[in-house]
Amino acid sequence: MTVPDRTSPAIDVRGLTRAFGGRRAVDGVAFTLRGGECLALFGPNGAGKTTLLRMLAGLLRPTSGTARIGGVAVPGGPAVRAAVGLISHASLLYGALTALENVELAAKLYGVREPRAAALRALEAMRVRDRAATPVRALSRGLQQRVSIARAMVHEPSVVLLDEPFTGLDAAGAAALTSALVALRSSGAALVLVTHNLDEGLSLATHVAIMTAGRFVRFEERGALDAPAYAAAYRELVARGA
Amino acid sequence: MAPSTLTAALLIARKDLAIEFRTRTAFFSAVVFALLAIVIFYFAWDPTAVAAVDLAPGVLWVIFTFSGLLGLHRSFGVEMADRAIDGLLGAPIAREAIYLGKALANLVFVAAVQVIAIPAIVLFYNMPLAGRAALAVAAIALLAAIGLTAVGTLFSAMAVNTRLAELLLPMLSLPFFVPIIMPAAQATARLLSGRPVSEAASWLKILIAFDLVFVVACMLAFPHTIEE
């Protein structure tokens, strides 16, 4: 855990924009999250949510604006990348390697001490340790997703970016992921959770946002937000194609 | 603490070789291609028109070039299946470590193909290769493999995201292979025709110079080819 500070922003995004040709996939997004906070980000397909996460992960350069992780602008150097864990649409795994080899490789690349033990703990946390010796290509989609989550968590990141992490998970996998995210939040990590599932998002979030056409059209604290009213407003925004 | 560039490169190379060892698809393809090409060249050869010592170096380097491309194409292909490359790019390691690791694994791949292809060429063309000359040919093969993999790894990274990657990789790479292949073929020709090793020395120096230039230039260029 590299940035457990709850007073200064763990993620500070200002006017973040990314254009592909003439189209702005992300357009002037701004928000701040402190350690221990979780932003649930909702939005229709093509709203720019994945592009936003890829910029925060340092995989995509912004066209304009800034994003800072632990006070360091992204895409930064190794120090800022060490603080981030990314769970993507794709598994980021090697099919020919076993679950343990995949997670252990990530642990070694992140400089985790005792990488094998850390990898086994991460697989245990996702309740997939019994498949540690199985090649990833032989695992079901749901089990691959659990290994992928273990890979992203093995270095105990202080900022976790999750793109539809519950996709493909069964009830046990979803429960394991939820408890892992709750534990991460309690330990001071900041989370950005992209999801289409309002119930899952609202149950974990301290902040919620709706993104359409590259912009945040709503951003507020979860607090005493009325979930049914919020869901209705979200459906209306998506239906309007705002 | 994040690993050093060299440590990270070794981790990536080891991972790539483990994947290739388990799947063996590219290696077997390259070896079968090399052996088939040797056989085809052998049967197409008219020994009364062209001496074996004149033909064998050309055959050797044509085979190395094209069999090497098979492995180079796969190098970044394995990273794209489930976007595993994002896992490497997101890790706290230098971009150069990814390049070095990939290039190292490719070097082992090309060298392994050479270990099988060179004796096959010697056997088919009845080359008098022994002693110092054999060691010198092995050294030339290794130096040429360094140059080929340095260039090929960079272009593999550039081509992999395109729809015509299989076509684009040789189109981009082959012009840059020329400064490597030419001194390697010239030096090999002299050694296979029984000339002293000292006669190949000037070509070896050119080969080493191009190796250095390509390794450094490609490593510096690599981060710019993979950043979006």
Short mmCIF file of N, CA, C and O in Angstrom, two decimals, chain A residues 77-188:
data_model
loop_
_atom_site.label_atom_id
_atom_site.label_comp_id
_atom_site.label_asym_id
_atom_site.label_seq_id
_atom_site.Cartn_x
_atom_site.Cartn_y
_atom_site.Cartn_z
N GLY A 77 5.72 7.91 -13.74
CA GLY A 77 6.74 6.86 -13.78
C GLY A 77 6.31 5.64 -12.99
O GLY A 77 5.13 5.49 -12.63
N PRO A 78 7.27 4.78 -12.71
CA PRO A 78 6.97 3.53 -12.01
C PRO A 78 6.28 3.74 -10.65
O PRO A 78 5.42 2.95 -10.28
N ALA A 79 6.62 4.82 -9.93
CA ALA A 79 6.07 5.00 -8.58
C ALA A 79 4.55 5.13 -8.62
O ALA A 79 3.85 4.54 -7.79
N VAL A 80 4.04 5.90 -9.57
CA VAL A 80 2.59 6.08 -9.63
C VAL A 80 1.91 4.81 -10.14
O VAL A 80 0.82 4.44 -9.68
N ARG A 81 2.58 4.10 -11.05
CA ARG A 81 1.97 2.85 -11.55
C ARG A 81 1.91 1.80 -10.45
O ARG A 81 1.02 0.96 -10.44
N ALA A 82 2.87 1.85 -9.51
CA ALA A 82 2.89 0.88 -8.42
C ALA A 82 1.69 1.05 -7.50
O ALA A 82 1.29 0.12 -6.79
N ALA A 83 1.11 2.26 -7.49
CA ALA A 83 -0.01 2.53 -6.59
C ALA A 83 -1.35 2.09 -7.16
O ALA A 83 -2.35 2.08 -6.44
N VAL A 84 -1.37 1.74 -8.44
CA VAL A 84 -2.65 1.49 -9.13
C VAL A 84 -2.85 0.00 -9.40
O VAL A 84 -1.92 -0.70 -9.78
N GLY A 85 -4.08 -0.45 -9.21
CA GLY A 85 -4.47 -1.80 -9.64
C GLY A 85 -5.61 -1.66 -10.63
O GLY A 85 -6.55 -0.90 -10.38
N LEU A 86 -5.51 -2.35 -11.75
CA LEU A 86 -6.53 -2.23 -12.80
C LEU A 86 -7.21 -3.56 -13.06
O LEU A 86 -6.54 -4.57 -13.32
N ILE A 87 -8.52 -3.54 -12.98
CA ILE A 87 -9.31 -4.70 -13.41
C ILE A 87 -10.07 -4.26 -14.64
O ILE A 87 -10.90 -3.35 -14.58
N SER A 88 -9.74 -4.90 -15.75
CA SER A 88 -10.21 -4.42 -17.04
C SER A 88 -11.28 -5.35 -17.61
O SER A 88 -11.57 -6.39 -17.04
N HIS A 89 -11.85 -4.95 -18.74
CA HIS A 89 -12.76 -5.85 -19.48
C HIS A 89 -12.05 -7.15 -19.82
O HIS A 89 -12.59 -8.23 -19.64
N ALA A 90 -10.81 -7.00 -20.34
CA ALA A 90 -10.00 -8.18 -20.67
C ALA A 90 -9.32 -8.67 -19.41
O ALA A 90 -9.15 -7.91 -18.45
N SER A 91 -8.92 -9.95 -19.40
CA SER A 91 -8.39 -10.53 -18.16
C SER A 91 -6.95 -10.10 -17.86
O SER A 91 -6.51 -10.20 -16.72
N LEU A 92 -6.21 -9.66 -18.86
CA LEU A 92 -4.78 -9.31 -18.74
C LEU A 92 -3.94 -10.51 -18.32
O LEU A 92 -2.86 -10.35 -17.74
N LEU A 93 -4.44 -11.72 -18.59
CA LEU A 93 -3.74 -12.94 -18.18
C LEU A 93 -3.16 -13.67 -19.40
O LEU A 93 -3.62 -13.45 -20.52
N TYR A 94 -2.20 -14.54 -19.14
CA TYR A 94 -1.63 -15.39 -20.19
C TYR A 94 -2.27 -16.78 -20.08
O TYR A 94 -2.12 -17.45 -19.05
N GLY A 95 -2.96 -17.17 -21.12
CA GLY A 95 -3.70 -18.43 -21.09
C GLY A 95 -2.84 -19.66 -20.87
O GLY A 95 -3.27 -20.63 -20.25
N ALA A 96 -1.59 -19.64 -21.36
CA ALA A 96 -0.74 -20.83 -21.25
C ALA A 96 -0.11 -20.97 -19.86
O ALA A 96 0.38 -22.04 -19.51
N LEU A 97 -0.13 -19.89 -19.08
CA LEU A 97 0.43 -19.96 -17.72
C LEU A 97 -0.66 -20.33 -16.73
O LEU A 97 -1.85 -20.07 -16.96
N THR A 98 -0.26 -20.91 -15.60
CA THR A 98 -1.25 -21.26 -14.58
C THR A 98 -1.71 -19.99 -13.85
O THR A 98 -1.08 -18.93 -13.98
N ALA A 99 -2.79 -20.15 -13.09
CA ALA A 99 -3.32 -19.02 -12.31
C ALA A 99 -2.23 -18.48 -11.38
O ALA A 99 -2.01 -17.27 -11.30
N LEU A 100 -1.53 -19.40 -10.70
CA LEU A 100 -0.48 -18.97 -9.76
C LEU A 100 0.66 -18.26 -10.50
O LEU A 100 1.14 -17.22 -10.03
N GLU A 101 1.07 -18.79 -11.63
CA GLU A 101 2.17 -18.17 -12.38
C GLU A 101 1.80 -16.76 -12.83
O GLU A 101 2.63 -15.85 -12.79
N ASN A 102 0.58 -16.59 -13.27
CA ASN A 102 0.13 -15.26 -13.70
C ASN A 102 0.18 -14.26 -12.55
O ASN A 102 0.71 -13.15 -12.70
N VAL A 103 -0.36 -14.65 -11.41
CA VAL A 103 -0.43 -13.72 -10.27
C VAL A 103 0.96 -13.50 -9.68
O VAL A 103 1.32 -12.38 -9.30
N GLU A 104 1.76 -14.56 -9.66
CA GLU A 104 3.13 -14.44 -9.13
C GLU A 104 3.98 -13.54 -10.02
O GLU A 104 4.79 -12.75 -9.52
N LEU A 105 3.78 -13.65 -11.34
CA LEU A 105 4.52 -12.77 -12.25
C LEU A 105 4.19 -11.30 -11.95
O LEU A 105 5.09 -10.45 -11.87
N ALA A 106 2.88 -11.02 -11.76
CA ALA A 106 2.48 -9.65 -11.43
C ALA A 106 3.13 -9.21 -10.13
O ALA A 106 3.64 -8.09 -10.02
N ALA A 107 3.12 -10.11 -9.13
CA ALA A 107 3.72 -9.76 -7.83
C ALA A 107 5.20 -9.42 -7.99
O ALA A 107 5.70 -8.46 -7.39
N LYS A 108 5.89 -10.19 -8.80
CA LYS A 108 7.33 -9.93 -9.01
C LYS A 108 7.54 -8.61 -9.74
O LYS A 108 8.45 -7.85 -9.42
N LEU A 109 6.71 -8.34 -10.76
CA LEU A 109 6.87 -7.10 -11.52
C LEU A 109 6.56 -5.87 -10.65
O LEU A 109 7.05 -4.78 -10.91
N TYR A 110 5.72 -6.05 -9.62
CA TYR A 110 5.41 -4.95 -8.70
C TYR A 110 6.35 -4.92 -7.50
O TYR A 110 6.17 -4.10 -6.60
N GLY A 111 7.31 -5.83 -7.48
CA GLY A 111 8.29 -5.84 -6.40
C GLY A 111 7.72 -6.25 -5.06
O GLY A 111 8.22 -5.82 -4.01
N VAL A 112 6.70 -7.11 -5.08
CA VAL A 112 6.10 -7.58 -3.82
C VAL A 112 7.07 -8.54 -3.14
O VAL A 112 7.67 -9.40 -3.81
N ARG A 113 7.21 -8.40 -1.82
CA ARG A 113 8.07 -9.33 -1.09
C ARG A 113 7.38 -10.69 -1.01
O ARG A 113 6.17 -10.75 -0.86
N GLU A 114 8.14 -11.73 -1.06
CA GLU A 114 7.63 -13.11 -1.05
C GLU A 114 6.47 -13.24 -2.04
O GLU A 114 5.31 -13.43 -1.67
N PRO A 115 6.79 -13.10 -3.32
CA PRO A 115 5.75 -13.05 -4.35
C PRO A 115 4.85 -14.28 -4.41
O PRO A 115 3.65 -14.16 -4.64
N ARG A 116 5.44 -15.45 -4.18
CA ARG A 116 4.60 -16.66 -4.26
C ARG A 116 3.57 -16.68 -3.14
O ARG A 116 2.39 -16.96 -3.38
N ALA A 117 4.00 -16.34 -1.93
CA ALA A 117 3.07 -16.33 -0.79
C ALA A 117 1.98 -15.27 -1.02
O ALA A 117 0.80 -15.51 -0.75
N ALA A 118 2.38 -14.11 -1.54
CA ALA A 118 1.42 -13.04 -1.81
C ALA A 118 0.42 -13.47 -2.89
O ALA A 118 -0.79 -13.19 -2.79
N ALA A 119 0.93 -14.17 -3.91
CA ALA A 119 0.04 -14.64 -4.99
C ALA A 119 -0.96 -15.65 -4.45
O ALA A 119 -2.15 -15.60 -4.79
N LEU A 120 -0.49 -16.54 -3.60
CA LEU A 120 -1.40 -17.54 -3.03
C LEU A 120 -2.46 -16.89 -2.14
O LEU A 120 -3.62 -17.27 -2.15
N ARG A 121 -2.04 -15.84 -1.39
CA ARG A 121 -3.01 -15.12 -0.55
C ARG A 121 -4.07 -14.43 -1.42
O ARG A 121 -5.25 -14.45 -1.10
N ALA A 122 -3.62 -13.83 -2.53
CA ALA A 122 -4.56 -13.12 -3.41
C ALA A 122 -5.55 -14.11 -4.04
O ALA A 122 -6.74 -13.82 -4.16
N LEU A 123 -5.04 -15.28 -4.44
CA LEU A 123 -5.93 -16.31 -5.01
C LEU A 123 -6.90 -16.82 -3.94
O LEU A 123 -8.08 -17.07 -4.23
N GLU A 124 -6.40 -16.95 -2.72
CA GLU A 124 -7.26 -17.39 -1.60
C GLU A 124 -8.37 -16.37 -1.36
O GLU A 124 -9.53 -16.72 -1.16
N ALA A 125 -8.00 -15.09 -1.39
CA ALA A 125 -8.99 -14.03 -1.15
C ALA A 125 -10.10 -14.07 -2.20
O ALA A 125 -11.25 -13.73 -1.90
N MET A 126 -9.76 -14.49 -3.41
CA MET A 126 -10.77 -14.58 -4.47
C MET A 126 -11.35 -16.00 -4.57
O MET A 126 -12.05 -16.32 -5.53
N ARG A 127 -11.05 -16.82 -3.59
CA ARG A 127 -11.58 -18.19 -3.49
C ARG A 127 -11.31 -19.00 -4.76
O ARG A 127 -12.20 -19.67 -5.29
N VAL A 128 -10.08 -18.92 -5.22
CA VAL A 128 -9.71 -19.66 -6.43
C VAL A 128 -8.34 -20.34 -6.23
O VAL A 128 -7.72 -20.79 -7.18
N ARG A 129 -7.93 -20.46 -4.97
CA ARG A 129 -6.62 -21.05 -4.69
C ARG A 129 -6.55 -22.52 -5.12
O ARG A 129 -5.50 -23.00 -5.52
N ASP A 130 -7.68 -23.20 -5.06
CA ASP A 130 -7.67 -24.62 -5.45
C ASP A 130 -7.41 -24.80 -6.95
O ASP A 130 -7.13 -25.91 -7.40
N ARG A 131 -7.47 -23.72 -7.72
CA ARG A 131 -7.17 -23.80 -9.15
C ARG A 131 -5.81 -23.16 -9.48
O ARG A 131 -5.55 -22.85 -10.64
N ALA A 132 -4.98 -23.00 -8.44
CA ALA A 132 -3.70 -22.28 -8.64
C ALA A 132 -2.84 -22.93 -9.71
O ALA A 132 -2.14 -22.24 -10.46
N ALA A 133 -2.87 -24.26 -9.81
CA ALA A 133 -1.98 -24.97 -10.74
C ALA A 133 -2.62 -25.20 -12.11
O ALA A 133 -2.03 -25.86 -12.96
N THR A 134 -3.82 -24.66 -12.31
CA THR A 134 -4.52 -24.88 -13.58
C THR A 134 -4.16 -23.78 -14.58
O THR A 134 -4.17 -22.60 -14.23
N PRO A 135 -3.83 -24.17 -15.83
CA PRO A 135 -3.61 -23.11 -16.84
C PRO A 135 -4.85 -22.25 -16.99
O PRO A 135 -5.98 -22.77 -16.98
N VAL A 136 -4.65 -20.97 -17.14
CA VAL A 136 -5.77 -20.04 -17.19
C VAL A 136 -6.74 -20.36 -18.33
O VAL A 136 -7.95 -20.23 -18.20
N ARG A 137 -6.19 -20.84 -19.46
CA ARG A 137 -7.07 -21.12 -20.61
C ARG A 137 -8.04 -22.26 -20.31
O ARG A 137 -9.05 -22.40 -21.00
N ALA A 138 -7.74 -23.07 -19.28
CA ALA A 138 -8.62 -24.18 -18.93
C ALA A 138 -9.67 -23.77 -17.91
O ALA A 138 -10.51 -24.58 -17.52
N LEU A 139 -9.64 -22.53 -17.46
CA LEU A 139 -10.61 -22.05 -16.47
C LEU A 139 -11.83 -21.45 -17.16
O LEU A 139 -11.73 -20.95 -18.29
N SER A 140 -12.96 -21.48 -16.47
CA SER A 140 -14.17 -20.84 -17.01
C SER A 140 -13.99 -19.32 -17.00
O SER A 140 -13.08 -18.79 -16.34
N ARG A 141 -14.87 -18.61 -17.69
CA ARG A 141 -14.79 -17.15 -17.75
C ARG A 141 -14.84 -16.53 -16.35
O ARG A 141 -14.09 -15.61 -16.04
N GLY A 142 -15.71 -17.06 -15.52
CA GLY A 142 -15.86 -16.52 -14.16
C GLY A 142 -14.61 -16.73 -13.32
O GLY A 142 -14.18 -15.83 -12.60
N LEU A 143 -14.02 -17.94 -13.44
CA LEU A 143 -12.80 -18.21 -12.67
C LEU A 143 -11.62 -17.39 -13.19
O LEU A 143 -10.78 -16.92 -12.42
N GLN A 144 -11.59 -17.19 -14.51
CA GLN A 144 -10.54 -16.31 -15.08
C GLN A 144 -10.68 -14.90 -14.51
O GLN A 144 -9.68 -14.24 -14.21
N GLN A 145 -11.93 -14.46 -14.36
CA GLN A 145 -12.16 -13.12 -13.82
C GLN A 145 -11.66 -13.02 -12.37
O GLN A 145 -11.06 -12.03 -11.97
N ARG A 146 -11.85 -14.11 -11.61
CA ARG A 146 -11.36 -14.10 -10.22
C ARG A 146 -9.83 -14.03 -10.20
O ARG A 146 -9.25 -13.33 -9.37
N VAL A 147 -9.19 -14.79 -11.10
CA VAL A 147 -7.71 -14.76 -11.16
C VAL A 147 -7.25 -13.37 -11.58
O VAL A 147 -6.27 -12.83 -11.06
N SER A 148 -7.98 -12.78 -12.52
CA SER A 148 -7.64 -11.44 -12.99
C SER A 148 -7.72 -10.42 -11.84
O SER A 148 -6.86 -9.53 -11.72
N ILE A 149 -8.73 -10.58 -11.00
CA ILE A 149 -8.88 -9.68 -9.84
C ILE A 149 -7.73 -9.92 -8.85
O ILE A 149 -7.14 -8.97 -8.33
N ALA A 150 -7.39 -11.19 -8.64
CA ALA A 150 -6.26 -11.51 -7.75
C ALA A 150 -4.98 -10.88 -8.29
O ALA A 150 -4.17 -10.34 -7.53
N ARG A 151 -4.80 -10.93 -9.61
CA ARG A 151 -3.61 -10.32 -10.24
C ARG A 151 -3.55 -8.81 -9.97
O ARG A 151 -2.50 -8.25 -9.67
N ALA A 152 -4.73 -8.17 -10.05
CA ALA A 152 -4.77 -6.71 -9.85
C ALA A 152 -4.60 -6.31 -8.39
O ALA A 152 -4.20 -5.18 -8.10
N MET A 153 -4.91 -7.22 -7.47
CA MET A 153 -4.88 -6.89 -6.03
C MET A 153 -3.60 -7.34 -5.33
O MET A 153 -3.38 -6.99 -4.17
N VAL A 154 -2.78 -8.15 -6.03
CA VAL A 154 -1.69 -8.84 -5.33
C VAL A 154 -0.68 -7.87 -4.71
O VAL A 154 -0.05 -8.18 -3.69
N HIS A 155 -0.56 -6.65 -5.27
CA HIS A 155 0.41 -5.70 -4.72
C HIS A 155 -0.26 -4.70 -3.78
O HIS A 155 0.34 -3.70 -3.40
N GLU A 156 -1.50 -5.00 -3.37
CA GLU A 156 -2.25 -4.16 -2.43
C GLU A 156 -2.22 -2.70 -2.87
O GLU A 156 -1.66 -1.83 -2.18
N PRO A 157 -2.84 -2.39 -4.01
CA PRO A 157 -2.78 -1.02 -4.54
C PRO A 157 -3.56 -0.03 -3.68
O PRO A 157 -4.51 -0.41 -3.00
N SER A 158 -3.15 1.22 -3.73
CA SER A 158 -3.87 2.25 -2.98
C SER A 158 -4.93 2.92 -3.83
O SER A 158 -5.75 3.67 -3.31
N VAL A 159 -4.90 2.69 -5.13
CA VAL A 159 -5.96 3.15 -6.04
C VAL A 159 -6.35 1.95 -6.91
O VAL A 159 -5.48 1.36 -7.56
N VAL A 160 -7.62 1.60 -6.87
CA VAL A 160 -8.07 0.45 -7.66
C VAL A 160 -9.10 0.92 -8.68
O VAL A 160 -10.08 1.59 -8.33
N LEU A 161 -8.85 0.59 -9.94
CA LEU A 161 -9.73 0.98 -11.04
C LEU A 161 -10.40 -0.29 -11.55
O LEU A 161 -9.71 -1.23 -11.97
N LEU A 162 -11.72 -0.30 -11.50
CA LEU A 162 -12.44 -1.54 -11.81
C LEU A 162 -13.43 -1.28 -12.94
O LEU A 162 -14.33 -0.45 -12.81
N ASP A 163 -13.25 -2.00 -14.04
CA ASP A 163 -14.12 -1.83 -15.20
C ASP A 163 -15.02 -3.06 -15.30
O ASP A 163 -14.58 -4.13 -15.73
N GLU A 164 -16.25 -2.91 -14.88
CA GLU A 164 -17.22 -4.01 -14.91
C GLU A 164 -16.65 -5.27 -14.23
O GLU A 164 -16.63 -6.35 -14.82
N PRO A 165 -16.21 -5.17 -12.97
CA PRO A 165 -15.52 -6.32 -12.36
C PRO A 165 -16.45 -7.48 -12.04
O PRO A 165 -15.98 -8.60 -11.86
N PHE A 166 -17.74 -7.22 -11.94
CA PHE A 166 -18.65 -8.30 -11.54
C PHE A 166 -19.10 -9.14 -12.74
O PHE A 166 -19.74 -10.18 -12.56
N THR A 167 -18.74 -8.72 -13.95
CA THR A 167 -19.15 -9.45 -15.15
C THR A 167 -18.57 -10.87 -15.13
O THR A 167 -17.37 -11.05 -14.96
N GLY A 168 -19.44 -11.84 -15.28
CA GLY A 168 -19.00 -13.24 -15.36
C GLY A 168 -18.83 -13.92 -14.01
O GLY A 168 -18.57 -15.12 -13.97
N LEU A 169 -18.96 -13.16 -12.92
CA LEU A 169 -18.77 -13.77 -11.60
C LEU A 169 -20.07 -14.41 -11.12
O LEU A 169 -21.16 -13.84 -11.30
N ASP A 170 -19.94 -15.59 -10.48
CA ASP A 170 -21.11 -16.18 -9.83
C ASP A 170 -21.27 -15.54 -8.46
O ASP A 170 -20.51 -14.63 -8.08
N ALA A 171 -22.25 -16.04 -7.68
CA ALA A 171 -22.53 -15.41 -6.39
C ALA A 171 -21.32 -15.45 -5.47
O ALA A 171 -21.01 -14.45 -4.79
N ALA A 172 -20.62 -16.60 -5.46
CA ALA A 172 -19.45 -16.73 -4.57
C ALA A 172 -18.34 -15.76 -5.01
O ALA A 172 -17.70 -15.11 -4.17
N GLY A 173 -18.14 -15.68 -6.30
CA GLY A 173 -17.10 -14.77 -6.82
C GLY A 173 -17.44 -13.33 -6.53
O GLY A 173 -16.58 -12.53 -6.13
N ALA A 174 -18.71 -12.98 -6.71
CA ALA A 174 -19.15 -11.60 -6.45
C ALA A 174 -18.99 -11.26 -4.98
O ALA A 174 -18.55 -10.15 -4.63
N ALA A 175 -19.32 -12.24 -4.11
CA ALA A 175 -19.18 -12.00 -2.66
C ALA A 175 -17.72 -11.82 -2.29
O ALA A 175 -17.37 -10.94 -1.49
N ALA A 176 -16.84 -12.64 -2.89
CA ALA A 176 -15.40 -12.52 -2.61
C ALA A 176 -14.88 -11.17 -3.07
O ALA A 176 -14.10 -10.52 -2.36
N LEU A 177 -15.33 -10.73 -4.24
CA LEU A 177 -14.88 -9.43 -4.76
C LEU A 177 -15.39 -8.30 -3.86
O LEU A 177 -14.63 -7.39 -3.51
N THR A 178 -16.67 -8.38 -3.48
CA THR A 178 -17.24 -7.33 -2.63
C THR A 178 -16.47 -7.23 -1.32
O THR A 178 -16.10 -6.12 -0.89
N SER A 179 -16.17 -8.39 -0.69
CA SER A 179 -15.46 -8.29 0.59
C SER A 179 -14.03 -7.79 0.39
O SER A 179 -13.51 -7.05 1.24
N ALA A 180 -13.42 -8.15 -0.77
CA ALA A 180 -12.07 -7.63 -1.04
C ALA A 180 -12.10 -6.11 -1.22
O ALA A 180 -11.22 -5.40 -0.72
N LEU A 181 -13.13 -5.61 -1.90
CA LEU A 181 -13.23 -4.16 -2.12
C LEU A 181 -13.52 -3.42 -0.82
O LEU A 181 -12.96 -2.34 -0.57
N VAL A 182 -14.38 -4.01 0.00
CA VAL A 182 -14.68 -3.39 1.30
C VAL A 182 -13.40 -3.33 2.15
O VAL A 182 -13.10 -2.29 2.78
N ALA A 183 -12.62 -4.43 2.12
CA ALA A 183 -11.36 -4.45 2.89
C ALA A 183 -10.39 -3.41 2.36
O ALA A 183 -9.71 -2.72 3.15
N LEU A 184 -10.32 -3.28 1.04
CA LEU A 184 -9.42 -2.29 0.44
C LEU A 184 -9.81 -0.88 0.86
O LEU A 184 -8.97 -0.05 1.22
N ARG A 185 -11.10 -0.60 0.80
CA ARG A 185 -11.60 0.73 1.21
C ARG A 185 -11.27 1.00 2.67
O ARG A 185 -10.82 2.09 3.02
N SER A 186 -11.49 -0.01 3.50
CA SER A 186 -11.21 0.17 4.95
C SER A 186 -9.74 0.45 5.19
O SER A 186 -9.38 1.15 6.14
N SER A 187 -8.89 -0.12 4.35
CA SER A 187 -7.45 0.09 4.55
C SER A 187 -6.97 1.40 3.95
O SER A 187 -5.78 1.70 4.00
N GLY A 188 -7.88 2.16 3.35
CA GLY A 188 -7.50 3.49 2.87
C GLY A 188 -7.35 3.61 1.37
O GLY A 188 -6.90 4.64 0.87
#
